[in-house]
Coordinates of C-alpha atoms in Angstrom, one line a residue:
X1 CA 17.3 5.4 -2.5
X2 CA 14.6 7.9 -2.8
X3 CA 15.0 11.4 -4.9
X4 CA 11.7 12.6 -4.3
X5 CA 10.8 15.5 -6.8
X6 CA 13.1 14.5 -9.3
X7 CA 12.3 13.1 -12.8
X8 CA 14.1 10.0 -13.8
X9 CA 13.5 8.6 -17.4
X10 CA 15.3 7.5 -20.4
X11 CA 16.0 11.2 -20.9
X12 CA 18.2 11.5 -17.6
X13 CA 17.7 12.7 -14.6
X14 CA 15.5 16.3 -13.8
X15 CA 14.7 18.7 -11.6
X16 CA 14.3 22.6 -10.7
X17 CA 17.6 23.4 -9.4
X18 CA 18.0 24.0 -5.8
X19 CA 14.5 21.9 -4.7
X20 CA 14.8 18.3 -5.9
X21 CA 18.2 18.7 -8.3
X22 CA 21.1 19.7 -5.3
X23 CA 25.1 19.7 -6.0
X24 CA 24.9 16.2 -3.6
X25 CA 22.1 15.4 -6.2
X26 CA 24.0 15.7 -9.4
X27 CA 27.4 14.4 -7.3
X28 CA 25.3 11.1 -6.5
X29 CA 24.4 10.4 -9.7
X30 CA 27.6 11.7 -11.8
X31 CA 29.3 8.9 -9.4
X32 CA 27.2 6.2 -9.5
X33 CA 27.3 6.7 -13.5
X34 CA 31.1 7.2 -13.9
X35 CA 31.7 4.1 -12.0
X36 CA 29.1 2.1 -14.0
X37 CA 30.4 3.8 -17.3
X38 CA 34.0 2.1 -16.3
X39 CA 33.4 -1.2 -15.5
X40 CA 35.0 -2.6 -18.2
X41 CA 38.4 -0.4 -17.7
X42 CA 37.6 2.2 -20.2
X43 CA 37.7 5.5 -17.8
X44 CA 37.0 8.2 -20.4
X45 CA 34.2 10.5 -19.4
X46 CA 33.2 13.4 -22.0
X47 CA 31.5 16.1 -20.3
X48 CA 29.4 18.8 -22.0
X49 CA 26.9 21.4 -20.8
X50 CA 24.7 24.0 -21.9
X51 CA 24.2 27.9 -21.2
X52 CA 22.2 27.7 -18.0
X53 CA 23.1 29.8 -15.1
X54 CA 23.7 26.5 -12.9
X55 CA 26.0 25.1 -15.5
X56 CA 29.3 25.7 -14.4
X57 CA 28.7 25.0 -10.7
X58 CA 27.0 21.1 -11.9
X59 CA 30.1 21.1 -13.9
X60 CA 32.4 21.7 -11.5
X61 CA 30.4 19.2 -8.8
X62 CA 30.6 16.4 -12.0
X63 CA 34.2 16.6 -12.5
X64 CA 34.9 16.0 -8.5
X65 CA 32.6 13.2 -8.9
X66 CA 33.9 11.2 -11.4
X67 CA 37.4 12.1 -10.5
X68 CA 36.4 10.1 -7.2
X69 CA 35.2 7.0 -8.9
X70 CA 39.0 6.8 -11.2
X71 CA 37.7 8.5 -14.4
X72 CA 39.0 11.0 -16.9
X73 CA 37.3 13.6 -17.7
X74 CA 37.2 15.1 -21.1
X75 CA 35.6 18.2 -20.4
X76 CA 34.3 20.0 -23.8
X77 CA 32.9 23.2 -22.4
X78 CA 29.7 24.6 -23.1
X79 CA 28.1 22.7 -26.6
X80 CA 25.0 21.3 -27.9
X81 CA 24.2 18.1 -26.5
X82 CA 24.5 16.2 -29.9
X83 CA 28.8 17.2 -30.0
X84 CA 28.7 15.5 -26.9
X85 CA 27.4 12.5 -28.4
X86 CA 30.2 13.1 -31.5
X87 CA 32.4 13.8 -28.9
X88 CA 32.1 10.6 -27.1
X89 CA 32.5 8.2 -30.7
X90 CA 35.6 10.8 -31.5
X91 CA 37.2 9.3 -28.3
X92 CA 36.0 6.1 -27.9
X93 CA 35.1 7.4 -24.1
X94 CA 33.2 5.0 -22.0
X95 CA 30.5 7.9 -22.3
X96 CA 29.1 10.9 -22.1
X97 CA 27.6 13.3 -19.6
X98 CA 25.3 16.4 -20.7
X99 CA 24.4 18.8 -18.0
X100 CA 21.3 20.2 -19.6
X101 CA 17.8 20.0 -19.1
X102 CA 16.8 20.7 -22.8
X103 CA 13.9 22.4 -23.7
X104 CA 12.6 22.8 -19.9
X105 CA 12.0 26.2 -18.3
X106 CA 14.9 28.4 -16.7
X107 CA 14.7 26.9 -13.5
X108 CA 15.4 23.0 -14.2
X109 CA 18.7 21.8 -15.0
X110 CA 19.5 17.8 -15.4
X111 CA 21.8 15.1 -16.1
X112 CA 21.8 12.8 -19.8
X113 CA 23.5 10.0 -19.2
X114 CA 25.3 8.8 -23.0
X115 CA 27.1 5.4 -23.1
X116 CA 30.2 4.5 -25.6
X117 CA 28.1 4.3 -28.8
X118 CA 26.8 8.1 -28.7
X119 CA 23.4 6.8 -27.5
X120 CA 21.6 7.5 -24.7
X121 CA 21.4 4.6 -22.0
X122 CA 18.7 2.5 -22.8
X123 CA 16.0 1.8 -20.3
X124 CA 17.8 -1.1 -18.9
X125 CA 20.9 0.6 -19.1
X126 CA 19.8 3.5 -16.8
X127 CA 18.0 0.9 -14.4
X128 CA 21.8 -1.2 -14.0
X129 CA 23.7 2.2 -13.2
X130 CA 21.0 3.4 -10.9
X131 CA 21.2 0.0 -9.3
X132 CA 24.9 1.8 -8.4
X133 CA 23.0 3.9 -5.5
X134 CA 21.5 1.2 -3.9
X135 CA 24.2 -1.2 -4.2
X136 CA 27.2 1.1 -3.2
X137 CA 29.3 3.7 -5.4
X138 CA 32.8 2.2 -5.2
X139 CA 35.5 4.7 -5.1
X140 CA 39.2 5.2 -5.8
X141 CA 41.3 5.7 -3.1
X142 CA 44.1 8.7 -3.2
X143 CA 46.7 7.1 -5.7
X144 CA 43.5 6.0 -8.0
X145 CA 41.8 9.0 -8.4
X146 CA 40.6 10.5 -12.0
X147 CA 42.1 13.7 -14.0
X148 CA 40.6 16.2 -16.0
X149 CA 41.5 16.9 -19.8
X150 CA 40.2 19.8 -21.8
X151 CA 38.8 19.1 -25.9
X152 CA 38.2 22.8 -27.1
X153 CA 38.3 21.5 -30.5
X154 CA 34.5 19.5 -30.3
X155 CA 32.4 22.3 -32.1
X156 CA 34.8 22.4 -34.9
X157 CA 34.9 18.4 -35.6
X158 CA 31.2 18.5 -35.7
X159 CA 30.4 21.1 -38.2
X160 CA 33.2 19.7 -40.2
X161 CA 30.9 16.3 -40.1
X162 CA 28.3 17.8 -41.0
X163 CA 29.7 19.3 -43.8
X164 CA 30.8 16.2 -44.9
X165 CA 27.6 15.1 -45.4
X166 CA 27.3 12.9 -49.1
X167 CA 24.0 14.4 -50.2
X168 CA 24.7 17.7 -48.5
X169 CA 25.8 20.2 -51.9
X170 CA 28.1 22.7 -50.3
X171 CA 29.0 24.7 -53.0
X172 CA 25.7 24.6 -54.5
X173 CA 24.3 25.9 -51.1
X174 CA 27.4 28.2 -50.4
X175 CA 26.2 29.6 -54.3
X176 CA 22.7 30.9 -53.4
X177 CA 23.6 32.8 -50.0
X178 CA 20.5 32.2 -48.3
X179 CA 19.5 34.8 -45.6
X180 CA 18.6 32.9 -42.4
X181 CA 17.1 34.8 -39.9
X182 CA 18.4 32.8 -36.1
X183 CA 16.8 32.7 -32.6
X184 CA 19.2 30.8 -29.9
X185 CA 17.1 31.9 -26.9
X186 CA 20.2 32.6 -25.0
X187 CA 21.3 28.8 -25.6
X188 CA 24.2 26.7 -26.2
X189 CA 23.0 27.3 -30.0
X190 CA 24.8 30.3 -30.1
X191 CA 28.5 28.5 -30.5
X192 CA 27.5 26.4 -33.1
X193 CA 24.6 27.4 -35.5
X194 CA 26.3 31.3 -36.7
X195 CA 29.3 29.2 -37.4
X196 CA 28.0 26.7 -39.2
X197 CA 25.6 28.9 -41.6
X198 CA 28.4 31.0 -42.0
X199 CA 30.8 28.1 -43.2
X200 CA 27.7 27.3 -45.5
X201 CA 27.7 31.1 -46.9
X202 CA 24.4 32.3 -45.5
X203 CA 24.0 35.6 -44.3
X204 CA 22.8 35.6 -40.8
X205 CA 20.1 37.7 -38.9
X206 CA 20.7 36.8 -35.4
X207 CA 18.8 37.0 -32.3
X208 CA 18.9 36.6 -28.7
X209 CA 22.4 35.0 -29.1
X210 CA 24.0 35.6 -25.3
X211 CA 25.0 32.1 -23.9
X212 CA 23.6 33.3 -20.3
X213 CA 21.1 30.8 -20.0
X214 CA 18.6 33.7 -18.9
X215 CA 15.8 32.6 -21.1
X216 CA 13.2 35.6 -21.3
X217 CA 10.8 33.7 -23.5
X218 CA 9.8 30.0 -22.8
X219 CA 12.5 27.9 -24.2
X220 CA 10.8 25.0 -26.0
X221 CA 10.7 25.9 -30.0
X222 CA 7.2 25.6 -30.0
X223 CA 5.2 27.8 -32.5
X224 CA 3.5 30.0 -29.9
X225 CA 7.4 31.2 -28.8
X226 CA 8.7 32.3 -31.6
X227 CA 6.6 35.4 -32.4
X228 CA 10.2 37.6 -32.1
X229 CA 11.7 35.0 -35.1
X230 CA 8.8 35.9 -37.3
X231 CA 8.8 39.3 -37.1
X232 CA 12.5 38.5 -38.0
X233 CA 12.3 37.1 -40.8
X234 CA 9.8 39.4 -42.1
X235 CA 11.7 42.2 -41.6
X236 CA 14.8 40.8 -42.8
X237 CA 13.5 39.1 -46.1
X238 CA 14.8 36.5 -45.0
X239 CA 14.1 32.5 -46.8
X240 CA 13.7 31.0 -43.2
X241 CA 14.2 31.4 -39.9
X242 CA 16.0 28.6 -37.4
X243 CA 14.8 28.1 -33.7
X244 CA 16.8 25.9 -31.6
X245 CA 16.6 24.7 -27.6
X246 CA 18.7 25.5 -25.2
X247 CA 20.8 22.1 -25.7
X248 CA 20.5 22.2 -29.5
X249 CA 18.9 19.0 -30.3
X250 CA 15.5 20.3 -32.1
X251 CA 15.0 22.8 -34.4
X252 CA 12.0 24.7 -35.4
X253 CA 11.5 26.9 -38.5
X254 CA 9.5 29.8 -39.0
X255 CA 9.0 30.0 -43.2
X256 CA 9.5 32.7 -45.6
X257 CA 6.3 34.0 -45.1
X258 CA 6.8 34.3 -41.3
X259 CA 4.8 31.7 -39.9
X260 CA 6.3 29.0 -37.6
X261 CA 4.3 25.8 -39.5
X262 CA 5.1 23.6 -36.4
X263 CA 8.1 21.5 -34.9
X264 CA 7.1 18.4 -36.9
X265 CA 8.2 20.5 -40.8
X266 CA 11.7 20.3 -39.4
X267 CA 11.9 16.1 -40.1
X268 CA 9.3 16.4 -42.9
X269 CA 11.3 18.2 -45.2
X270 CA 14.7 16.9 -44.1
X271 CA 13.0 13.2 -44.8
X272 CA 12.0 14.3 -48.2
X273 CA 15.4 15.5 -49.5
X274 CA 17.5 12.6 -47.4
X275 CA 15.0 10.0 -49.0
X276 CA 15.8 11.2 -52.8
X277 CA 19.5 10.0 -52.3
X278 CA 18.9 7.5 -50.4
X279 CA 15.4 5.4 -50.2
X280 CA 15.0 3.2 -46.8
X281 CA 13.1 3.1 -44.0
X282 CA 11.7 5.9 -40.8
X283 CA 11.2 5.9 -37.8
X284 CA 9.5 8.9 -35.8
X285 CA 7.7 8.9 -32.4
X286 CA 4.2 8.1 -32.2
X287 CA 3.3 11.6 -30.9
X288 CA 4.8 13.4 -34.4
X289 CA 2.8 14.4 -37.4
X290 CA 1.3 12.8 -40.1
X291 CA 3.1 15.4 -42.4
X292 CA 6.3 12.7 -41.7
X293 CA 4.2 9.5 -42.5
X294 CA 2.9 11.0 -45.5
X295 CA 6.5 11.6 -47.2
X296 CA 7.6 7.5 -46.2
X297 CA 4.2 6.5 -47.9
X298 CA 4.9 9.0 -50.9
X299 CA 8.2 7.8 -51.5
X300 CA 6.9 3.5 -50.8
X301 CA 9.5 3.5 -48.1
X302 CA 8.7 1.5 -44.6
X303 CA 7.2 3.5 -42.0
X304 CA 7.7 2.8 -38.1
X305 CA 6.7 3.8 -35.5
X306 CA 8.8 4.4 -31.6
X307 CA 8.2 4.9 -28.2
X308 CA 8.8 8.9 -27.6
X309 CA 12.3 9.3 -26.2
X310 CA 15.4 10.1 -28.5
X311 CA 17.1 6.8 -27.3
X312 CA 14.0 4.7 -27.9
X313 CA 13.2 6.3 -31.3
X314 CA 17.4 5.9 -31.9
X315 CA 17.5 2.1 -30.9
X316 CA 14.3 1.7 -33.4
X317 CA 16.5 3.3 -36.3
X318 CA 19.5 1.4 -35.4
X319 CA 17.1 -2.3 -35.7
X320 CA 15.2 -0.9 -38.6
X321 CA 18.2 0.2 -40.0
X322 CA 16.3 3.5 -40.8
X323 CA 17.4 6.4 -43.6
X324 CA 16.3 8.6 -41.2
X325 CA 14.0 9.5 -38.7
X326 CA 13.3 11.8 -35.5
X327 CA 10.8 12.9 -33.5
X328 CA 8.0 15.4 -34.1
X329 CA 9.6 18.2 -31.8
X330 CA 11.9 19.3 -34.5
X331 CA 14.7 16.4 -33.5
X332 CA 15.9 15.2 -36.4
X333 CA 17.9 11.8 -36.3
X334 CA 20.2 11.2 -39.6
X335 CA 22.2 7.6 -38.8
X336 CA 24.9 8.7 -41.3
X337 CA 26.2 11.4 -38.8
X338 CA 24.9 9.7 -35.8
X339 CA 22.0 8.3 -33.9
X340 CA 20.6 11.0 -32.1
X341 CA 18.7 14.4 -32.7
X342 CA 20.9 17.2 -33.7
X343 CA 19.9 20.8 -34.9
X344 CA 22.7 22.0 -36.9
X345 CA 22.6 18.6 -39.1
X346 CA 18.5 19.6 -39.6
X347 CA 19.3 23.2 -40.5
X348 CA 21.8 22.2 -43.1
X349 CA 18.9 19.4 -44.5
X350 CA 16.6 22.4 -44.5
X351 CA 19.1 24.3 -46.7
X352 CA 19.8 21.7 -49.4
X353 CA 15.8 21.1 -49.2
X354 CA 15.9 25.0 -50.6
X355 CA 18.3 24.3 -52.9
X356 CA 16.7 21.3 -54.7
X357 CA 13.2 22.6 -54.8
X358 CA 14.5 26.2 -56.0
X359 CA 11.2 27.7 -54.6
X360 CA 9.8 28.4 -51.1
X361 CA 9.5 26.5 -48.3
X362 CA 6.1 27.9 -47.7
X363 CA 4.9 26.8 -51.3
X364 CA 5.7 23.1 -50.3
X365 CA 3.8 23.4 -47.1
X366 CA 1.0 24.9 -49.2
X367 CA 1.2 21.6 -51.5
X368 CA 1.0 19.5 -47.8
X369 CA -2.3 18.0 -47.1
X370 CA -3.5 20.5 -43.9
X371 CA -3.3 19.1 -40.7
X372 CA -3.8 20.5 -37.2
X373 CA -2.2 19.3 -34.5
X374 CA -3.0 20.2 -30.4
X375 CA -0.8 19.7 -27.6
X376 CA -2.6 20.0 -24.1
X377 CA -1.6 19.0 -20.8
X378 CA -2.7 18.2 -17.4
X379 CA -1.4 17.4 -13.8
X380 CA -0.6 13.5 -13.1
X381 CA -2.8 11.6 -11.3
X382 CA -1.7 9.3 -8.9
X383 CA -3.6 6.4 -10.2
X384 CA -2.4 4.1 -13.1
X385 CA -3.5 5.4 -16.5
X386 CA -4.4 1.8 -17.8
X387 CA -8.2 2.6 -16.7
X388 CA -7.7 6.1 -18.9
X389 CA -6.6 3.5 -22.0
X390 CA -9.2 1.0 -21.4
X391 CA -12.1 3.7 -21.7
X392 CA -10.9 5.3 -24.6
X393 CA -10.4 1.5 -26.3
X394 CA -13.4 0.9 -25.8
X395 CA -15.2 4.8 -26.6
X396 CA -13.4 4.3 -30.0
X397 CA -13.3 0.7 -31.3
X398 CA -13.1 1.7 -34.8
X399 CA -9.6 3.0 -34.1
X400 CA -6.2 1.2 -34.9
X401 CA -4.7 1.4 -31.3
X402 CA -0.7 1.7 -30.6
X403 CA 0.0 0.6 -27.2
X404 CA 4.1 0.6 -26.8
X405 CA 4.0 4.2 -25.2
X406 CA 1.0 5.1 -23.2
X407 CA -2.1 4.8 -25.9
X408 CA -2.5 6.2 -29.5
X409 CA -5.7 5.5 -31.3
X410 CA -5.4 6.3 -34.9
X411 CA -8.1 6.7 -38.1
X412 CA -7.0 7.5 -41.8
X413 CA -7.3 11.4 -41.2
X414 CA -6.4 12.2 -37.5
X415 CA -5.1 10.4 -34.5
X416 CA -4.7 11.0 -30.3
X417 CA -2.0 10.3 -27.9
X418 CA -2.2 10.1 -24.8
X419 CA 0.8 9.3 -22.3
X420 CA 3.1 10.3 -19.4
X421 CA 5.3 12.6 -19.8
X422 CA 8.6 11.9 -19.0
X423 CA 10.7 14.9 -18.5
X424 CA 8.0 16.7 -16.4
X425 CA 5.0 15.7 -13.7
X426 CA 2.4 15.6 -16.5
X427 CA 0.4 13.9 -19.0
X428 CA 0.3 14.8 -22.4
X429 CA -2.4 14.6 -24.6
X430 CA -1.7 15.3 -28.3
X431 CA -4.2 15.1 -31.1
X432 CA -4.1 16.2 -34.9
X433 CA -7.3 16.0 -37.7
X434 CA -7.7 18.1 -40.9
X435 CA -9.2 20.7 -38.8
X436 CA -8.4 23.0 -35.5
X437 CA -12.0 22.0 -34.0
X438 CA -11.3 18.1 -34.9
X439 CA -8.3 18.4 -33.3
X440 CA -9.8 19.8 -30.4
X441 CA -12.5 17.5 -30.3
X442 CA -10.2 14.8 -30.0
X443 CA -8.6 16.3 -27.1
X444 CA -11.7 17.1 -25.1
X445 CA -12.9 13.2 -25.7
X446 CA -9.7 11.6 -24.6
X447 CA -9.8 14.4 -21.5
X448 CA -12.8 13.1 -20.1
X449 CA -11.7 10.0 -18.7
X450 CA -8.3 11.6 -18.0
X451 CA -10.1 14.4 -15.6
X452 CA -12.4 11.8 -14.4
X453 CA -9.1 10.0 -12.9
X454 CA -7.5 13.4 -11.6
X455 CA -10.5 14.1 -9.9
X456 CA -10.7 11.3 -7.7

């Protein structure tokens, strides 16, 4: 069955809402994965969604829909993707469904597809419930149907766990009353984070809070979108400043000096305090920082790289059986909570990593070795890339090549990635070196047989 426009990867299902992602879209694919998610008799179906303006109606459209295949629905109401996840371990459900389309722009919405564990379906996973569309949805007649039951308690249960934390000082935190200055960008953010720095006794400078899903700013916590979150902090004195998606997964910090430092900080420094109580291995993605790598080698703990994709970087973790790890976007991954990327859990890490050092984030980035990392993107070419990895392969045979997830080339000081992306019709191209104009070098080089390709 062909969905032509839409983007389907190990991070759902995509698409800008009213073009390729329809209500008989989303009511296709709710279906087919309600009625894979209870094949084994468990019917439970947690459903969670985030603030944008298409929101309620896919909710509505995936409640009929798994209703129609026998399920019930827990519906939790609007909450950060990773209390869905909570959610569905909290009530042993078959799984989960987040309507959300993370960190893309205003206009896309999507469908994450979580299975009993709290994870994301695997690769195979999704392939065996898509085979559902081909194949044949079975539904329940009348006297089968599903039901719908309402959890307003989700929020609460996952601060309290991440509270609970062991290496998480509450009262030690609670004691210094940090001032947290808090950009939400009009995202699901806004019912959990206040709350939750508030519980831990910060006092809160808040920002764009209103759960409209109106985003006036690009969404994605990137460092060029948080210029209203450093002037923030800086007015505010404040000792940091949290960025989060729209879903709630990553989180991005601007410093006490104002500056956003990049995404990749975010599971640097929660690595470096998690890693104190608790030595073991990490796992990131192989398009995050060397900033992480360096604290695992620091510390003589195993380093790993993943495939990028929170389920493939999870299901690394989970064989490695990793301390902690993440990806470079700011998603930080702490297996003693649960296997996927959650904000609030990195904003408490970044708290107790203020506590322990008793001195300013910005002075530990100052004691980092400097790196500069470039993101740049292009349209996708038709064509296979493999031609793309073979030129580069051979352009740089003095590099240690990674080939699991499109192509990285690596040398002691810098690397490049290149690879589809897989939320959006593009490839990425990601390089980092000591220096801005290394890092752009790098970028240019692996370009040229990129553009050559496009250009065909």
């Amino acid at each position: 069955m062909a969905f032509d426009g839409l983007m389907v990867s190990v991070s759902g299902v995509r698409g800008r809402v009213g073009d390729a992602l329809t209500p008989e879209v989303i009511a296709t694919f709710a279906a087919a994965f309600g009625a894979w998610a209870s094949r084994t008799g468990n019917r439970r179906v947690v459903v969670g969604r985030d603030s944008r303006v298409s929101g309620p109606m896919f909710t509505r459209i995936v409640h009929g829909a798994l209703e129609s295949v026998g399920c019930t629905v827990i519906d939790i109401g609007m909450v950060p993707t990773p209390t869905i996840q909570l959610a569905v371990e909290h009530h042993h459900a078959a799984g989960g469904l987040g309507i959300t389309a993370s960190h893309n722009p205003i206009e896309w919405n999507a469908l994450k597809f979580i299975g009993p564990s709290g994870l994301f379906l695997s690769a195979a996973e999704g392939a065996e419930m898509r085979s559902l569309l081909e194949r044949g949805i079975p539904r329940a007649t009348w006297d089968q149907l599903g039901s719908i039951e309402q959890d307003d308690d989700a929020i609460n249960r996952h601060i309290a766990q991440v509270l609970a934390l062991p290496w998480l000082d509450v009262p030690g935190i609670r004691a210094r009353r940090f001032r947290v200055a808090l950009d939400c960008c009009h995202g699901a953010g806004s019912v959990i984070m206040p709350a939750l720095l508030t519980e831990l006794g910060c006092e809160v400078y808040a920002i764009n809070m209103e759960a409209d899903g109106r985003f006036h700013r690009p969404p994605e916590p990137v460092a060029e979108n948080l210029g209203e979150l450093e002037a923030l902090v800086r007015g505010s004195n404040a000792d940091i400043g949290f960025a989060t998606d729209p879903d709630v997964d990553r989180l991005a910090l601007v410093l006490d000096d104002g500056k956003a430092p990049g995404e990749d900080y975010t599971l640097a420094f929660a690595a470096r305090t998690v890693l104190r109580h608790r030595p073991g291995p990490v796992v990131t993605n192989l398009s995050t920082s060397k900033v992480v790598s360096d604290v695992a080698h620091e510390l003589g703990v195993p380093f790993h790289f993943a495939s990028v994709g929170e389920v493939n970087v999870a299901i690394a973790m989970r064989d490695a059986g990793a301390t902690i790890g993440g990806e470079g976007n700011g998603g930080v991954i702490l297996p003693e909570l649960h296997l996927g990327r959650d904000a609030p859990v990195g904003a408490a890490l970044m708290l107790q990593v203020m506590l322990e050092e008793g001195r300013p984030l910005s002075a530990l980035v100052a004691d980092r070795p400097r790196y500069v990392i470039v993101k740049d993107k292009l349209d996708r070419p038709d064509a296979p890339l493999d031609t793309v990895y073979a030129a580069l392969r051979a352009a740089f045979p003095d590099a240690s090549a990674d080939t699991q997830d499109g192509l990285r080339l690596d040398w002691p000081d810098r690397w490049v990635h290149l690879r589809p992306s897989g939320t959006e019709p593009i490839v990425r191209v990601i390089a980092e070196a000591p220096t801005d104009a290394a890092a752009r070098h790098l970028i240019s080089q692996a370009r040229e047989p990129l553009d050559a390709l496009v250009s065909l």
